[in-house]
Amino acid sequence: MAKRVVLAYSGGLDTSVAVRWMIEEWGVEVVCVLVNVGQDADSSESFEDIQTRAMAAGALECVVVDARQEMAEEFCASAIYANALYEGKYPLVSALSRPVIVRHLVDQARKFDATAVAHGCTGKGNDQVRFEVGTHALAPDLEVLAPARNWGMTRADSVDYAEKWDIPIRASKEKIYSIDENLWGRAIECGAMEDPWAAPPDEPYTLTKITNEQPVELVLSFKAGLPVAIDSEPLGLADLIKRLNDRCGATGFGRIDMVENRRVGIKSREVYECPAALAIITAHSDLEDLVLERDLHHEKARLETRWAELIYDGMWFSPLKEALDSFMFDTQRHVSGDVRLSLAAPGLLRVTGRRSPHALYDHGLATYDAADTFRHSDSEGYVKIYGLGVKTWAARQGAKNATPPRP
Ligand code: ARG
């Protein structure tokens, strides 16, 4: 019996060619799994069209899994708790979706009695790391195959290969951008953007085209760390994200243009559009400023960086990430309240107000007017003792002469 492989199928050129190539070169049976993580939002073809393509390429079956709720309520939610921005900028769009896909890939591998899973990534990116490390974490017995790392074809060769095998692809040799999208945003690579100095063209953006020049104000309400309503209208997380992508993206907010460090040692110029993700993280971390105690807040900020790195590096299913999730979750119990966001074209977003029943902001302590409740005299001894070490050092060793001359 031929070995059976379950392939993470997107419907794009590489994964379509991968189906036929693995059958021809490795003599395997291929089951395709298409995981819906919200990429249907603005795609112009249906999942049925994509399934038809998988079958035309030679797949035994093409299973479609709807993972949108899971993507929102488990993966985006954890990213919100952790204010997750890799290298301070990138909300982990692709990095968050890969473990969702891996989970379903492994599930389907079990259902179809497969001994291997496969992905269509090349050897240069992060996604191969996420697929493989994720699979090994969930199913150490499964083999992971990466045909695109073996076949040595250029994009033009792949188009020829698809034509030769009558695989109805939409891509052409001229297709310039590589786009990965889901509920949390879109990642745009290739084309003119491979030159870090070249300004990104307007063309590949879809979520952040300016369709509303007027300033917009909206109030985002949070409960225990998650956004639950826009302007008092309660919404489930997946719907709320979609709504914010529309409302914030309409003023052009949400574009990111950065040079990023990939796990495999390559610096790459990356362009993203993530209106909802950035608006939510901005509002969420602002609300935390109001409600988190200082030491907790500072330590959380340090661990947020680590959390984002782990997810970027494909460690969603790992003991450190699980432990950090427990920490993040624990910090969220009082992160409830409202944040007012003000948006203006082109692409500006500001927080203009925040409130919470759990606020640690105390007007009596903060005010400079007559309502002041702070005992100023308490500060005298406190500041003296706080600065005592420096005072002693200055007296004995001399602040002025302490700096050695520069070589
Ligand atoms: N650089 C981003 C990341 O590693 C985006 C990757 C986009 N993936 C893709 N297959 N086009 O998360």
Coordinates of C-alpha atoms and ligand atoms in Angstrom, one line a residue:
M1 CA 0.0 0.0 0.0
A2 CA 1.3 3.5 -0.9
K3 CA 2.4 5.7 1.9
R4 CA -0.3 8.3 2.8
V5 CA 0.6 11.9 3.3
V6 CA -1.7 14.7 4.6
L7 CA -0.7 18.1 3.0
A8 CA -1.5 21.5 4.4
Y9 CA -3.2 22.9 1.2
S10 CA -3.7 26.5 0.5
G11 CA -4.9 26.3 -3.1
G12 CA -1.9 28.3 -4.3
L13 CA 0.7 27.3 -6.9
D14 CA 3.2 25.7 -4.6
T15 CA 0.8 23.4 -2.7
S16 CA -1.1 22.5 -5.9
V17 CA 2.1 21.5 -7.6
A18 CA 3.2 19.7 -4.4
V19 CA 0.2 17.3 -4.7
R20 CA 1.2 16.0 -8.1
W21 CA 5.0 16.2 -7.5
M22 CA 4.8 14.0 -4.4
I23 CA 2.6 11.5 -6.2
E24 CA 5.0 11.3 -9.1
E25 CA 8.3 11.5 -7.3
W26 CA 7.6 9.8 -4.1
G27 CA 4.8 7.5 -5.1
V28 CA 2.6 8.5 -2.1
E29 CA -1.2 9.1 -1.7
V30 CA -2.0 12.7 -0.9
V31 CA -4.9 14.0 1.3
C32 CA -5.3 17.8 1.2
V33 CA -6.4 19.8 4.3
L34 CA -7.5 23.3 3.7
V35 CA -7.8 25.1 7.0
N36 CA -10.0 28.2 7.1
V37 CA -8.4 30.7 9.5
G38 CA -10.3 33.7 8.1
Q39 CA -8.5 33.9 4.7
D40 CA -11.8 33.9 3.0
A41 CA -12.4 37.4 4.1
D42 CA -11.6 39.0 0.7
S43 CA -10.6 36.1 -1.5
S44 CA -12.4 36.0 -4.8
E45 CA -12.6 32.3 -5.1
S46 CA -14.7 29.8 -3.0
F47 CA -13.4 26.9 -1.0
E48 CA -15.2 24.6 -3.5
D49 CA -13.1 26.0 -6.3
I50 CA -9.9 25.3 -4.3
Q51 CA -11.1 21.8 -3.5
T52 CA -11.7 21.2 -7.2
R53 CA -8.1 22.2 -7.9
A54 CA -6.7 19.8 -5.3
M55 CA -8.6 17.0 -6.8
A56 CA -7.4 18.0 -10.3
A57 CA -3.9 17.9 -9.0
G58 CA -4.5 14.3 -7.9
A59 CA -5.5 14.4 -4.3
L60 CA -7.4 11.5 -2.8
E61 CA -9.6 13.9 -1.0
C62 CA -9.6 17.6 0.0
V63 CA -11.0 18.3 3.5
V64 CA -12.0 21.8 4.5
V65 CA -11.9 22.7 8.2
D66 CA -13.5 25.8 9.6
A67 CA -11.1 27.0 12.3
R68 CA -12.1 30.7 12.4
Q69 CA -13.5 30.5 16.0
E70 CA -10.5 28.6 17.2
M71 CA -8.2 31.1 15.5
A72 CA -10.0 34.0 17.2
E73 CA -10.8 32.6 20.6
E74 CA -7.7 30.7 21.3
F75 CA -4.9 32.1 19.2
C76 CA -5.7 35.8 18.7
A77 CA -7.0 35.9 22.3
S78 CA -3.6 34.7 23.7
A79 CA -1.9 37.2 21.5
I80 CA -4.1 40.0 22.9
Y81 CA -3.3 39.0 26.5
A82 CA 0.4 39.2 25.6
N83 CA 0.2 42.4 23.5
A84 CA 2.1 40.3 21.1
L85 CA 4.3 42.2 18.6
Y86 CA 7.4 40.5 17.3
E87 CA 10.3 43.0 17.3
G88 CA 7.9 45.5 18.7
K89 CA 6.0 45.8 15.4
Y90 CA 4.6 42.6 13.8
P91 CA 1.4 41.1 15.3
L92 CA 2.4 37.6 14.3
V93 CA -0.3 37.1 11.6
S94 CA 1.3 34.0 9.9
A95 CA 3.0 32.8 13.0
L96 CA -0.4 32.5 14.8
S97 CA -2.1 30.6 12.1
R98 CA 0.5 27.9 11.5
P99 CA -0.1 26.1 14.8
V100 CA -3.9 26.1 14.1
I101 CA -3.2 24.5 10.8
V102 CA -0.7 22.0 12.4
R103 CA -3.4 20.9 14.9
H104 CA -5.8 20.1 12.1
L105 CA -3.1 18.5 9.9
V106 CA -2.3 16.1 12.7
D107 CA -6.0 15.4 13.4
Q108 CA -6.6 14.5 9.8
A109 CA -3.4 12.5 9.6
R110 CA -4.9 10.3 12.4
K111 CA -8.3 10.1 10.6
F112 CA -6.7 9.1 7.3
D113 CA -4.2 6.7 8.9
A114 CA -1.3 8.7 7.3
T115 CA 2.3 8.3 8.4
A116 CA 3.4 11.8 7.3
V117 CA 2.3 15.4 6.9
A118 CA 3.6 17.8 4.3
H119 CA 3.8 21.5 3.7
G120 CA 4.6 23.7 0.7
C121 CA 7.2 26.0 2.3
T122 CA 10.7 26.6 0.9
G123 CA 13.8 26.4 3.0
K124 CA 14.2 30.1 3.5
G125 CA 11.2 31.0 5.7
N126 CA 9.8 30.8 9.2
D127 CA 6.7 28.8 8.2
Q128 CA 8.7 25.5 7.6
V129 CA 10.0 25.8 11.2
R130 CA 6.4 26.4 12.6
F131 CA 5.0 23.5 10.6
E132 CA 7.7 21.1 11.6
V133 CA 8.3 22.0 15.2
G134 CA 4.6 22.1 15.8
T135 CA 4.0 18.7 14.2
H136 CA 6.8 17.2 16.3
A137 CA 5.3 18.6 19.4
L138 CA 1.9 17.2 18.8
A139 CA 2.8 14.0 17.0
P140 CA 6.5 12.9 17.4
D141 CA 5.8 9.8 15.4
L142 CA 4.7 11.6 12.2
E143 CA 7.2 12.3 9.5
V144 CA 7.2 15.8 8.0
L145 CA 7.8 16.2 4.2
A146 CA 8.7 19.4 2.5
P147 CA 8.6 18.9 -1.3
A148 CA 9.3 22.5 -2.1
R149 CA 12.7 22.1 -0.4
N150 CA 13.5 19.2 -2.6
W151 CA 12.2 19.9 -6.1
G152 CA 14.5 22.7 -7.1
M153 CA 11.9 24.4 -9.4
T154 CA 11.7 28.2 -9.9
R155 CA 8.3 29.8 -9.8
A156 CA 8.2 29.7 -13.7
D157 CA 9.1 26.0 -13.6
S158 CA 6.2 25.3 -11.2
V159 CA 3.8 27.1 -13.6
D160 CA 5.0 24.9 -16.4
Y161 CA 4.7 21.8 -14.2
A162 CA 1.1 22.8 -13.4
E163 CA 0.3 23.3 -17.1
K164 CA 1.8 20.0 -18.0
W165 CA -0.4 18.2 -15.5
D166 CA -3.5 20.2 -16.3
I167 CA -3.7 21.7 -12.8
P168 CA -6.0 24.7 -13.1
I169 CA -3.9 27.3 -11.3
R170 CA -4.7 31.0 -11.2
A171 CA -1.1 32.2 -10.7
S172 CA 0.9 33.2 -13.7
K173 CA 4.6 33.6 -14.2
E174 CA 4.1 37.3 -13.7
K175 CA 2.4 37.1 -10.3
I176 CA 4.5 39.3 -8.2
Y177 CA 3.3 39.1 -4.6
S178 CA 3.3 36.3 -2.1
I179 CA 0.4 37.0 0.3
D180 CA -0.6 35.1 3.5
E181 CA -3.8 36.2 5.2
N182 CA -6.1 35.3 8.0
L183 CA -8.4 37.0 10.6
W184 CA -5.4 38.7 12.2
G185 CA -4.2 40.5 9.0
R186 CA -2.3 40.1 5.8
A187 CA 1.4 39.6 5.1
I188 CA 2.7 40.8 1.8
E189 CA 6.1 39.8 0.4
C190 CA 8.1 39.9 -2.9
G191 CA 7.9 42.2 -5.9
A192 CA 9.4 45.7 -5.6
M193 CA 9.3 45.4 -1.8
E194 CA 12.4 43.1 -1.8
D195 CA 14.3 46.4 -2.0
P196 CA 14.1 47.8 1.5
W197 CA 14.5 51.3 0.1
A198 CA 11.6 51.0 -2.3
A199 CA 8.3 52.4 -1.0
P200 CA 5.6 49.7 -1.1
P201 CA 3.2 50.1 -4.0
D202 CA -0.5 50.7 -3.1
E203 CA -1.7 47.8 -5.2
P204 CA -1.5 44.7 -2.9
Y205 CA -3.2 46.4 0.1
T206 CA -6.8 45.4 0.5
L207 CA -7.7 46.0 4.2
T208 CA -6.1 49.5 4.4
K209 CA -7.3 51.3 1.4
I210 CA -8.7 54.7 2.4
T211 CA -12.4 54.7 1.9
N212 CA -13.3 57.1 4.7
E213 CA -11.5 60.4 4.9
Q214 CA -13.5 61.5 7.9
P215 CA -12.2 61.1 11.5
V216 CA -13.7 58.2 13.3
E217 CA -14.1 57.8 17.1
L218 CA -15.0 54.4 18.6
V219 CA -15.1 52.9 22.1
L220 CA -13.7 49.5 22.5
S221 CA -14.9 47.7 25.7
F222 CA -12.8 44.9 27.3
K223 CA -13.7 42.2 29.8
A224 CA -10.9 40.3 31.5
G225 CA -8.4 41.2 28.9
L226 CA -10.5 40.6 25.7
P227 CA -12.4 43.1 23.6
V228 CA -16.1 42.3 23.9
A229 CA -18.0 45.3 22.4
I230 CA -17.6 48.2 19.9
D231 CA -19.6 51.3 20.9
S232 CA -21.6 49.2 23.4
E233 CA -22.5 46.6 20.7
P234 CA -21.5 43.2 22.1
L235 CA -19.6 41.1 19.5
G236 CA -17.9 37.7 19.5
L237 CA -14.2 38.0 19.0
A238 CA -14.0 36.8 15.4
D239 CA -16.8 39.3 14.4
L240 CA -15.3 42.1 16.4
I241 CA -11.9 41.6 14.7
K242 CA -13.6 41.7 11.3
R243 CA -15.6 44.8 12.2
L244 CA -12.4 46.6 13.4
N245 CA -10.5 45.6 10.3
D246 CA -13.2 47.4 8.3
R247 CA -13.7 50.4 10.5
C248 CA -10.0 51.1 11.2
G249 CA -8.7 50.0 7.8
A250 CA -11.1 52.5 6.1
T251 CA -9.0 55.4 7.4
G252 CA -5.8 53.7 6.2
F253 CA -4.7 52.6 9.7
G254 CA -2.9 49.3 10.1
R255 CA 0.1 49.2 7.7
I256 CA 3.4 48.0 8.8
D257 CA 6.7 48.3 6.8
M258 CA 9.7 46.7 8.5
V259 CA 12.9 44.8 8.2
E260 CA 12.5 41.7 10.2
N261 CA 14.9 38.9 11.5
R262 CA 13.7 35.5 10.4
R263 CA 14.4 32.4 12.5
V264 CA 16.7 31.1 9.8
G265 CA 19.1 34.0 10.0
I266 CA 17.8 36.1 7.0
K267 CA 16.8 39.7 7.3
S268 CA 13.7 40.4 5.2
R269 CA 11.7 43.4 4.3
E270 CA 8.1 42.7 5.3
V271 CA 4.9 44.6 4.7
Y272 CA 1.8 43.9 6.7
E273 CA -1.7 45.3 7.1
C274 CA -3.3 44.5 10.4
P275 CA -5.8 47.2 11.4
A276 CA -7.8 45.3 14.0
A277 CA -4.8 43.6 15.5
L278 CA -2.9 46.9 16.0
A279 CA -6.0 48.8 17.2
I280 CA -6.8 46.0 19.8
I281 CA -3.3 45.7 21.1
T282 CA -2.9 49.5 21.4
A283 CA -6.2 49.8 23.3
H284 CA -5.5 46.7 25.4
S285 CA -2.1 47.8 26.5
D286 CA -3.4 51.3 27.3
L287 CA -6.1 49.8 29.5
E288 CA -3.4 47.8 31.3
D289 CA -1.5 51.0 32.0
L290 CA -4.6 52.0 34.0
V291 CA -5.2 48.8 35.9
L292 CA -2.0 46.8 36.4
E293 CA 0.2 47.3 39.5
R294 CA 3.6 48.6 38.6
D295 CA 5.9 45.6 39.2
L296 CA 3.4 43.3 37.5
H297 CA 3.1 45.6 34.6
H298 CA 6.9 45.9 34.1
E299 CA 7.5 42.2 34.4
K300 CA 4.7 41.5 32.0
A301 CA 6.2 43.8 29.4
R302 CA 9.5 41.8 29.6
L303 CA 7.7 38.5 29.2
E304 CA 5.6 39.8 26.3
T305 CA 8.7 40.2 24.2
R306 CA 9.6 36.6 25.0
W307 CA 6.1 35.3 24.2
A308 CA 6.1 37.0 20.8
E309 CA 9.6 35.5 20.0
L310 CA 8.4 32.0 21.0
I311 CA 5.4 32.2 18.7
Y312 CA 7.4 33.7 15.9
D313 CA 9.9 30.9 16.3
G314 CA 7.3 28.1 16.0
M315 CA 7.1 27.3 19.7
W316 CA 3.3 27.6 20.2
F317 CA 3.2 24.0 21.5
S318 CA 6.1 24.2 24.0
P319 CA 6.4 24.2 27.8
L320 CA 7.8 27.7 28.2
K321 CA 5.0 29.2 26.1
E322 CA 2.4 27.2 28.1
A323 CA 3.8 28.6 31.3
L324 CA 3.9 32.1 30.0
D325 CA 0.3 31.7 28.9
S326 CA -0.7 30.9 32.5
F327 CA 1.1 34.0 33.7
M328 CA -0.5 36.3 31.0
F329 CA -3.9 34.9 31.7
D330 CA -3.5 35.5 35.4
T331 CA -2.6 39.2 34.8
Q332 CA -5.9 39.8 32.9
R333 CA -8.5 39.4 35.6
H334 CA -8.9 43.2 36.1
V335 CA -8.3 44.2 32.6
S336 CA -11.8 45.4 32.0
G337 CA -13.1 48.8 30.9
D338 CA -13.4 51.1 28.0
V339 CA -10.8 52.7 25.7
R340 CA -11.7 55.5 23.3
L341 CA -9.9 55.4 20.0
S342 CA -9.7 58.3 17.6
L343 CA -8.8 57.5 13.9
A344 CA -8.0 60.0 11.2
A345 CA -6.9 59.5 7.6
P346 CA -4.3 58.7 6.5
G347 CA -3.6 55.9 8.9
L348 CA -3.5 57.7 12.3
L349 CA -4.8 56.2 15.5
R350 CA -4.7 57.7 19.0
V351 CA -6.1 56.6 22.3
T352 CA -8.0 59.6 23.7
G353 CA -9.5 58.1 26.9
R354 CA -9.6 55.1 29.1
R355 CA -11.7 54.1 32.1
S356 CA -12.2 51.0 34.3
P357 CA -13.9 50.0 37.5
H358 CA -10.6 48.5 38.5
A359 CA -8.5 51.6 37.7
L360 CA -5.5 52.1 40.0
Y361 CA -5.5 55.8 39.0
D362 CA -6.5 57.7 42.2
H363 CA -7.5 61.3 41.5
G364 CA -6.8 62.3 45.0
L365 CA -3.3 61.1 44.8
A366 CA -2.7 62.4 41.3
T367 CA -4.2 65.9 41.4
Y368 CA -2.4 69.1 42.0
D369 CA -5.5 71.0 43.1
A370 CA -7.3 71.3 46.4
A371 CA -8.6 67.7 46.3
D372 CA -5.0 66.5 46.9
T373 CA -4.9 63.7 49.4
F374 CA -1.2 62.9 49.1
R375 CA 0.9 63.6 52.2
H376 CA 3.8 65.6 50.8
S377 CA 5.8 65.5 54.0
D378 CA 6.1 61.7 53.7
S379 CA 8.3 62.2 50.7
E380 CA 11.0 64.0 52.5
G381 CA 12.5 60.9 54.4
Y382 CA 11.6 58.6 51.5
V383 CA 13.6 60.5 48.9
K384 CA 16.5 61.0 51.3
I385 CA 16.9 57.3 51.9
Y386 CA 16.3 56.4 48.2
G387 CA 19.2 58.7 47.2
L388 CA 21.4 57.8 50.2
G389 CA 23.7 55.5 48.3
V390 CA 24.5 58.0 45.6
K391 CA 25.0 60.7 48.2
T392 CA 27.6 58.6 50.0
W393 CA 29.3 57.8 46.8
A394 CA 29.5 61.4 45.8
A395 CA 31.0 62.4 49.2
R396 CA 33.7 59.7 49.3
Q397 CA 34.6 59.2 45.6
G398 CA 33.4 62.4 44.1
A399 CA 30.8 62.6 41.4
K400 CA 32.8 65.0 39.3
N401 CA 36.0 63.0 39.3
A402 CA 34.4 59.6 39.1
T403 CA 34.3 59.3 35.3
P404 CA 37.7 58.0 34.1
P405 CA 39.1 59.9 31.1
R406 CA 38.2 58.3 27.8
P407 CA 41.0 56.5 26.0
Ligands
ARG1 N1 7.5 37.1 7.8 C1 6.2 36.7 8.3 C2 6.3 35.6 9.2 O1 7.3 34.9 9.2 C3 5.2 36.5 7.2 C4 5.4 35.2 6.5 C5 4.4 35.1 5.4 N2 4.3 33.8 4.9 C6 4.1 33.5 3.6 N3 4.1 32.2 3.3 N4 4.0 34.4 2.7 O2 5.5 35.3 10.0

